[in-house]
CSV table of C-alpha atoms in Angstrom, one decimal:
chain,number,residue,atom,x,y,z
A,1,UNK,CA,71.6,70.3,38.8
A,2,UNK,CA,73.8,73.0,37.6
A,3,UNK,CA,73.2,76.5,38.2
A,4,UNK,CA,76.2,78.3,37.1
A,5,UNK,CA,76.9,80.7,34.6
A,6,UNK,CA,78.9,81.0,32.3
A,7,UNK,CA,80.3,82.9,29.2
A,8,UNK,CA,79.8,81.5,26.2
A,9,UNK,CA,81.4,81.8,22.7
A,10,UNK,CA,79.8,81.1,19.6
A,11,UNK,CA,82.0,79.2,17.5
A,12,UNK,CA,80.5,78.5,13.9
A,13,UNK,CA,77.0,79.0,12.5
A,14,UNK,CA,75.3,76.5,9.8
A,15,UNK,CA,71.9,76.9,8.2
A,16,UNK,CA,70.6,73.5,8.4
A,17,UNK,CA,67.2,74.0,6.7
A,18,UNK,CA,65.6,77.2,5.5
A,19,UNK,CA,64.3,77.9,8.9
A,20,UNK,CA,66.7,76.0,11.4
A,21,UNK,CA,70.5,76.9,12.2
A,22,UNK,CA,73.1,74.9,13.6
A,23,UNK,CA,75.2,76.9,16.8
A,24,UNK,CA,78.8,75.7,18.4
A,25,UNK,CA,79.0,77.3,21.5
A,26,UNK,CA,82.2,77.3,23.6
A,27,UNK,CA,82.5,77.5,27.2
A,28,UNK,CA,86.1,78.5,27.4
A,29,UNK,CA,86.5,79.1,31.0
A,30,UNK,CA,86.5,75.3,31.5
A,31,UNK,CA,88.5,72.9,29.9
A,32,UNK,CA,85.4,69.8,29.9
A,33,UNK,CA,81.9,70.9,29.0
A,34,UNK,CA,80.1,67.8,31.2
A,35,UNK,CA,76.6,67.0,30.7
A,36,UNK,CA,74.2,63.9,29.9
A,37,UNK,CA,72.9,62.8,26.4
A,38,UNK,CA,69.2,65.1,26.6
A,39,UNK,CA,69.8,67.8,29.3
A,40,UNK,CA,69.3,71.4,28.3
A,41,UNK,CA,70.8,75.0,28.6
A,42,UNK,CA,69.2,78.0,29.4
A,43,UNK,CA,70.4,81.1,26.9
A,44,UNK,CA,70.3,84.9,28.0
A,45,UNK,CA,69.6,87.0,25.5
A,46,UNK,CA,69.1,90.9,25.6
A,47,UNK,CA,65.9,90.9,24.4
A,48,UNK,CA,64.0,92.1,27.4
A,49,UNK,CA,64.7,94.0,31.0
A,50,UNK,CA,63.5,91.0,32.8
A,51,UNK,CA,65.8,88.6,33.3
A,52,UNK,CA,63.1,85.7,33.5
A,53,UNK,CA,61.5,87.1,29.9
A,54,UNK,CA,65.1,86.9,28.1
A,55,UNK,CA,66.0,83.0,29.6
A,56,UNK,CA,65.5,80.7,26.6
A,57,UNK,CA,66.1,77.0,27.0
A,58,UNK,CA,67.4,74.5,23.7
A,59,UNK,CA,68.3,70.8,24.5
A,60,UNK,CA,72.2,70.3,23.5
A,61,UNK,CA,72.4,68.8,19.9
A,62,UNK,CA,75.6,67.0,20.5
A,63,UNK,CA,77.0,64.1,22.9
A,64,UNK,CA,79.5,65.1,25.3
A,65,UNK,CA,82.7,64.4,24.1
A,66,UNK,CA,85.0,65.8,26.7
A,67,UNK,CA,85.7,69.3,25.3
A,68,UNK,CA,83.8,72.7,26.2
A,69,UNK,CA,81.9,73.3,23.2
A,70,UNK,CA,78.3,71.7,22.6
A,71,UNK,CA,75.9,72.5,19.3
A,72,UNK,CA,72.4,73.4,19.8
A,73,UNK,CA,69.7,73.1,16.7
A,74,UNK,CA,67.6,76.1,16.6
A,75,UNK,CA,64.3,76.9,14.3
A,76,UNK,CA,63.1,80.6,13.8
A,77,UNK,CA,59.9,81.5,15.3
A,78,UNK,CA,57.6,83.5,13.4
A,79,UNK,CA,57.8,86.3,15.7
A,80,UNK,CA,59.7,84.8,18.3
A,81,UNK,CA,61.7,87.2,20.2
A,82,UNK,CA,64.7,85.0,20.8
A,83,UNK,CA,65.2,83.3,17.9
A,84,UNK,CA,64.4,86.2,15.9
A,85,UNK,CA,67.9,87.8,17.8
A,86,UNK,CA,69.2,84.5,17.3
A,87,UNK,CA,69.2,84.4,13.3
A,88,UNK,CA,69.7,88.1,13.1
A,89,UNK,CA,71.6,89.5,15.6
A,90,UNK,CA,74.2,86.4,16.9
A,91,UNK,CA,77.5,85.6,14.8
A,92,UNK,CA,80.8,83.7,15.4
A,93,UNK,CA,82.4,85.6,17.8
A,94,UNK,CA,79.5,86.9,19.6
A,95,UNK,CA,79.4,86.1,23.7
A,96,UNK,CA,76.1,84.8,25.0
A,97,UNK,CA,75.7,83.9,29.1
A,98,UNK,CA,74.6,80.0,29.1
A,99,UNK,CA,73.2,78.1,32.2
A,100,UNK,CA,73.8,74.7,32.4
A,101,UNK,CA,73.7,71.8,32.1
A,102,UNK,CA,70.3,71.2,33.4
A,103,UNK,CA,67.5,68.9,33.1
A,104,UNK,CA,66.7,65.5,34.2
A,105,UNK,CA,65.3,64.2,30.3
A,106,UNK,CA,68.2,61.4,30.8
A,107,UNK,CA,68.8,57.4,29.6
A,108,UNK,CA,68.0,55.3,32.1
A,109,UNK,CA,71.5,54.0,33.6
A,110,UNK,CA,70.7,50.3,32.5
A,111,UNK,CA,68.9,50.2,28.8
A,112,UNK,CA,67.2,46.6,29.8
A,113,UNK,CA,64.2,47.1,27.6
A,114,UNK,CA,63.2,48.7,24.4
A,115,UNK,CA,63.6,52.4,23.9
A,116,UNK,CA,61.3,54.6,21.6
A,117,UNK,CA,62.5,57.9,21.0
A,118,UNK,CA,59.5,60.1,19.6
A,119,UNK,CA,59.8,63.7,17.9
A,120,UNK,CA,59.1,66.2,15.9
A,121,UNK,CA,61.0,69.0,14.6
A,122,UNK,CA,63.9,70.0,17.1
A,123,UNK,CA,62.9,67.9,19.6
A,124,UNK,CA,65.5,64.7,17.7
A,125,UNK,CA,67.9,67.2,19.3
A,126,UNK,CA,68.5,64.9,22.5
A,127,UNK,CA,67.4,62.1,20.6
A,128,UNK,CA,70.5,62.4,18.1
A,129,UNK,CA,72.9,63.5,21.3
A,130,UNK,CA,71.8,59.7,23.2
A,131,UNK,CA,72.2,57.7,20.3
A,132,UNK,CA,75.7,58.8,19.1
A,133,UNK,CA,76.7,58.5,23.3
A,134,UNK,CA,75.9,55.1,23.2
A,135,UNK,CA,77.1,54.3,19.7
A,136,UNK,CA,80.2,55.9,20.7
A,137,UNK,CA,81.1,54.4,24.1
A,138,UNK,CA,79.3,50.8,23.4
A,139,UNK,CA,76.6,50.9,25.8
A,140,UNK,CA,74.7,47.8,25.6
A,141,UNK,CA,71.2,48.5,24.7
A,142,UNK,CA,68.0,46.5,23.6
A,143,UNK,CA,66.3,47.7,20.4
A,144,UNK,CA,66.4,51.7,20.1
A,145,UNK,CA,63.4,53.3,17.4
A,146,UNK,CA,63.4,57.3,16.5
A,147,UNK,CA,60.4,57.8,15.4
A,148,UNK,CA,60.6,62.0,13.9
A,149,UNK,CA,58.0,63.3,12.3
A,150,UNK,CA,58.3,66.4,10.1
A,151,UNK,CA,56.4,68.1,7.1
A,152,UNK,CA,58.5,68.2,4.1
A,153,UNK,CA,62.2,65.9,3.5
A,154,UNK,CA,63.3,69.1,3.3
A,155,UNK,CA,62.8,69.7,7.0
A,156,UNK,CA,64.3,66.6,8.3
A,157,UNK,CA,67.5,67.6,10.8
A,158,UNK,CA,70.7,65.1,10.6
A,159,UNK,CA,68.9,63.0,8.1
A,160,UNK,CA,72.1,61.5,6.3
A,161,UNK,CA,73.9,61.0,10.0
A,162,UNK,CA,70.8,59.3,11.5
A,163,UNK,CA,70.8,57.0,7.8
A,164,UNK,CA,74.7,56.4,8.7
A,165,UNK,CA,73.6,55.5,12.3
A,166,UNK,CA,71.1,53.1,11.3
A,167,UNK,CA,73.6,51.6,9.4
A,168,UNK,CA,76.3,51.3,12.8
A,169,UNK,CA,74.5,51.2,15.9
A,170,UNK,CA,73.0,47.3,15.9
A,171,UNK,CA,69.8,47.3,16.8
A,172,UNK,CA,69.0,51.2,15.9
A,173,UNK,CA,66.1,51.8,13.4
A,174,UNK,CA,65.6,55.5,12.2
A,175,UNK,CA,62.2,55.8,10.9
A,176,UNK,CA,61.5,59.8,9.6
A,177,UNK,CA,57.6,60.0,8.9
A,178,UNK,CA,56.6,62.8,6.9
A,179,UNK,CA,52.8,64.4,6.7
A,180,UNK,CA,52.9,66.2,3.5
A,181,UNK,CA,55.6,64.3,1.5
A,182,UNK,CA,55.8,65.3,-2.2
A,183,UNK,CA,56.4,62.6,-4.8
A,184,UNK,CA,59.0,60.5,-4.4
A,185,UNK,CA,59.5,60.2,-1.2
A,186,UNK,CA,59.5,56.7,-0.2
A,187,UNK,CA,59.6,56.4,3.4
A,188,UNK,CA,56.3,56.1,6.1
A,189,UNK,CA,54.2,58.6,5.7
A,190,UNK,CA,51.3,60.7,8.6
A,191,UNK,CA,52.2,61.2,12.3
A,192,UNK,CA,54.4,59.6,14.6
A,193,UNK,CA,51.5,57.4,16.4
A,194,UNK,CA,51.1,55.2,13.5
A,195,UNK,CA,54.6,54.2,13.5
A,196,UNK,CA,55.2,53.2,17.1
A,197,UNK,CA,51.5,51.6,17.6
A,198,UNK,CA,52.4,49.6,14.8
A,199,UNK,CA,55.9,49.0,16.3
A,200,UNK,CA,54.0,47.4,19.2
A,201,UNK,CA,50.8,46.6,17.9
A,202,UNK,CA,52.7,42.7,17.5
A,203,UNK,CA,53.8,42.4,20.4
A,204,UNK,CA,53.9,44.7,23.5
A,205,UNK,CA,57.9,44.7,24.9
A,206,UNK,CA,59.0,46.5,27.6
A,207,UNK,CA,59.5,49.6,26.5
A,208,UNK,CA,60.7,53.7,27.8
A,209,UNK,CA,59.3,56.1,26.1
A,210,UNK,CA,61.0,59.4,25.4
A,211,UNK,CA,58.6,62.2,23.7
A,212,UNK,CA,60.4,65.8,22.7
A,213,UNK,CA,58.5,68.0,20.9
A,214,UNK,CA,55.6,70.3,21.0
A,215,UNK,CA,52.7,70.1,23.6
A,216,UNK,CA,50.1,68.6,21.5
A,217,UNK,CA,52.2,65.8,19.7
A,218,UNK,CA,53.6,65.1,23.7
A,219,UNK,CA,49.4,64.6,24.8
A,220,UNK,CA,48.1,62.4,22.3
A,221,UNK,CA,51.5,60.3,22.6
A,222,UNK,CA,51.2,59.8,26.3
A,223,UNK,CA,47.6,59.4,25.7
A,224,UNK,CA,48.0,56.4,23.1
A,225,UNK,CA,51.2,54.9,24.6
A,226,UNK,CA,48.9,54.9,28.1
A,227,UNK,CA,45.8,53.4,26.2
A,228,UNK,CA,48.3,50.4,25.1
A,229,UNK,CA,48.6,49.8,28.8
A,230,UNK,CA,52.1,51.0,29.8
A,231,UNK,CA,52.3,53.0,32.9
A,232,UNK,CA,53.4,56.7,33.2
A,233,UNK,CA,56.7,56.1,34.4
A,234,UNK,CA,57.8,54.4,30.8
A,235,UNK,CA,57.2,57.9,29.8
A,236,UNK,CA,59.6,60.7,30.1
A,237,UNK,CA,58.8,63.9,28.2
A,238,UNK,CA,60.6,67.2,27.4
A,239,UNK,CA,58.3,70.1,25.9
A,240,UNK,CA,59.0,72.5,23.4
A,241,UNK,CA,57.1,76.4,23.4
């Protein structure tokens, strides 16, 4: 695990959806940037005189790809002291201390059995970084299903990438599930645990389970996926607030 500092840069700024922003961050005091498809970095922000209180952790957005800079996909907490400095306070240019990489919320090093990505929100941030590393470097894989759930279309992250990847990646199904979709919206509709229980509801592959997102989406998953009769160590989990 890493547990250096650093200086970093932020690079370029896009707002992705009304509430979510897109940040390149540059570590220019090394030339390679290494990390894993799903590890994390810790921001510290000067929001508060503890140093524990202004730590702020986002999983990288982006697959490594051998330079120093990494993107991280942010949304703005109603109140939230760090993203709040984030959206308001943070442009290109402006120098932020980043920890990292870190984390252990990793592909297995042999992908010998079906993989089930499950998210909401943010949390397709790893999810997006693992499938273009092994679209990009050809890593042979079994069947790989992203299950993301969000409200509206409108919040969807990387929609017309992940379409593109579906399109690439053999064997990758995107499937975006929306709980209040507005007309004309043709894709599944509800909560993640439909899609995935009807995934396996045919037939019950071997499977890992990877679940990013907030606490209560996480519990009923592992709850479900458990009651189908996998065992806890198909499931690896990465929580958001």
């Amino acid at each position: 695990m890493q547990d250096n500092w650093y200086t970093g840069y932020v690079t370029r700024i896009v707002q992705e959806t009304h509430n979510t922003r897109r940040f390149w961050i540059q570590i220019r005091e090394l030339e390679r940037f290494d990390y894993k498809p799903g590890q994390f970095v810790t921001l510290d922000l000067p929001i508060h005189e503890e140093k524990k209180k202004r730590w702020r952790s986002y999983s990288i957005a982006s697959a490594p790809d051998g330079t120093n800079e990494f993107e991280l996909v942010i949304v703005l907490l109603e109140g939230g002291a760090g993203t709040t400095y984030l959206f308001n306070e943070v442009g290109v240019g402006t120098e932020i201390p980043v920890k990292g990489p870190l984390g252990v919320f990793t592909l297995p090093q042999v992908l010998d059995r079906h993989l089930f990505l499950i998210c909401t929100g943010t949390g397709v941030a790893p999810f997006r970084a693992m499938a273009h590393h092994i679209h990009t470097h050809q890593i042979p894989h079994q069947a790989i299903h992203l299950i993301y759930g969000c409200r509206k279309e409108c919040d969807l992250l990387y929609a017309q990438e992940l379409w593109q990847l579906e399109r690439e990646l053999e064997g990758f199904r995107y499937s975006p599930t929306l709980s209040r979709c507005e007309d004309g919206w043709t894709g599944k509709k509800g909560y993640v645990h439909l899609i995935y229980e009807e995934l396996l509801g045919v037939s019950k592959e071997p499977a890992y389970f990877f679940l990013c997102g907030w606490k209560n989406m996480i519990d009923e998953a592992k709850g479900r996926i458990l009651g189908m009769g996998y065992d806890r160590h198909d499931i690896h989990q990465e929580l958001y607030g």
